[in-house]
Amino acid sequence: MSQLTLKHFILQHRVLSLYRYAIRASRSIPNAQARKETISWIRVEFERNRYIDDLKVIEDKLASGRREIRQILPEAPLHPTRH
């Protein structure tokens, strides 16, 4: 892994914020089994991308993650940290 820059730390904060938001937004799923599966999917997706250190790839993954969460959980409010 290369030397982490300030931009890496800023993006790390955004990724963690998106993860927390997605987990909280999943509370709106009324079916317990569907909620559990959604949380599991969210965790797997974030874990799968955990070791990416290319800034452009991280930014692209954040944008696509926001889109996917809006599609899966349309009743959830927009993510507060849309940078």
Short mmCIF file of C-alpha atoms in Angstrom, two decimals:
data_model
loop_
_atom_site.label_atom_id
_atom_site.label_comp_id
_atom_site.label_asym_id
_atom_site.label_seq_id
_atom_site.Cartn_x
_atom_site.Cartn_y
_atom_site.Cartn_z
CA MET A 1 0.00 0.00 0.00
CA SER A 2 1.36 3.43 -0.89
CA GLN A 3 1.74 6.41 1.42
CA LEU A 4 -1.68 7.70 2.50
CA THR A 5 -2.42 11.35 1.78
CA LEU A 6 -4.86 13.79 3.32
CA LYS A 7 -7.24 12.97 0.47
CA HIS A 8 -7.14 9.29 1.50
CA PHE A 9 -8.17 10.20 5.04
CA ILE A 10 -10.96 12.45 3.80
CA LEU A 11 -12.26 9.69 1.55
CA GLN A 12 -11.94 7.18 4.39
CA HIS A 13 -14.23 9.38 6.47
CA ARG A 14 -16.73 9.58 3.60
CA VAL A 15 -16.67 5.81 3.12
CA LEU A 16 -17.29 5.21 6.82
CA SER A 17 -20.09 7.78 6.80
CA LEU A 18 -21.71 6.07 3.83
CA TYR A 19 -21.40 2.68 5.54
CA ARG A 20 -23.02 3.97 8.75
CA TYR A 21 -25.74 5.70 6.74
CA ALA A 22 -26.51 2.53 4.78
CA ILE A 23 -26.76 0.44 7.96
CA ARG A 24 -29.03 3.03 9.60
CA ALA A 25 -31.16 3.36 6.46
CA SER A 26 -31.69 -0.40 6.43
CA ARG A 27 -33.74 0.01 9.61
CA SER A 28 -36.57 1.19 7.38
CA ILE A 29 -36.91 -2.32 5.88
CA PRO A 30 -39.93 -3.82 7.64
CA ASN A 31 -39.14 -7.50 7.00
CA ALA A 32 -36.52 -8.73 9.49
CA GLN A 33 -35.04 -11.33 7.14
CA ALA A 34 -34.78 -8.85 4.25
CA ARG A 35 -33.16 -6.31 6.60
CA LYS A 36 -30.62 -8.91 7.77
CA GLU A 37 -29.79 -9.86 4.17
CA THR A 38 -29.42 -6.21 3.17
CA ILE A 39 -27.05 -5.50 6.07
CA SER A 40 -25.04 -8.60 5.15
CA TRP A 41 -24.83 -7.45 1.51
CA ILE A 42 -23.71 -3.96 2.61
CA ARG A 43 -20.96 -5.43 4.81
CA VAL A 44 -19.73 -7.76 2.07
CA GLU A 45 -19.57 -4.95 -0.48
CA PHE A 46 -17.62 -2.64 1.81
CA GLU A 47 -15.27 -5.43 2.91
CA ARG A 48 -14.67 -6.46 -0.71
CA ASN A 49 -13.43 -2.95 -1.50
CA ARG A 50 -11.56 -2.41 1.75
CA TYR A 51 -8.02 -2.42 0.37
CA ILE A 52 -8.51 -0.11 -2.60
CA ASP A 53 -6.10 2.82 -2.34
CA ASP A 54 -6.48 4.45 -5.76
CA LEU A 55 -8.21 7.80 -5.13
CA LYS A 56 -10.17 7.82 -8.38
CA VAL A 57 -11.43 4.27 -7.81
CA ILE A 58 -12.48 5.14 -4.25
CA GLU A 59 -14.38 8.22 -5.46
CA ASP A 60 -16.09 6.16 -8.17
CA LYS A 61 -17.04 3.45 -5.66
CA LEU A 62 -18.48 6.10 -3.31
CA ALA A 63 -20.63 7.53 -6.09
CA SER A 64 -21.86 4.11 -7.19
CA GLY A 65 -22.45 3.13 -3.55
CA ARG A 66 -24.69 6.17 -3.04
CA ARG A 67 -26.64 5.28 -6.20
CA GLU A 68 -27.09 1.67 -5.12
CA ILE A 69 -28.28 2.66 -1.66
CA ARG A 70 -30.82 5.07 -3.16
CA GLN A 71 -32.07 2.26 -5.42
CA ILE A 72 -32.25 -0.36 -2.68
CA LEU A 73 -33.60 1.97 0.00
CA PRO A 74 -35.55 4.64 -1.92
CA GLU A 75 -37.48 5.75 1.17
CA ALA A 76 -34.25 6.67 2.99
CA PRO A 77 -33.34 10.37 3.04
CA LEU A 78 -30.46 11.54 0.86
CA HIS A 79 -27.01 11.01 2.28
CA PRO A 80 -26.01 14.08 4.29
CA THR A 81 -22.35 14.08 3.15
CA ARG A 82 -22.73 14.25 -0.62
CA HIS A 83 -19.30 15.60 -1.60
#
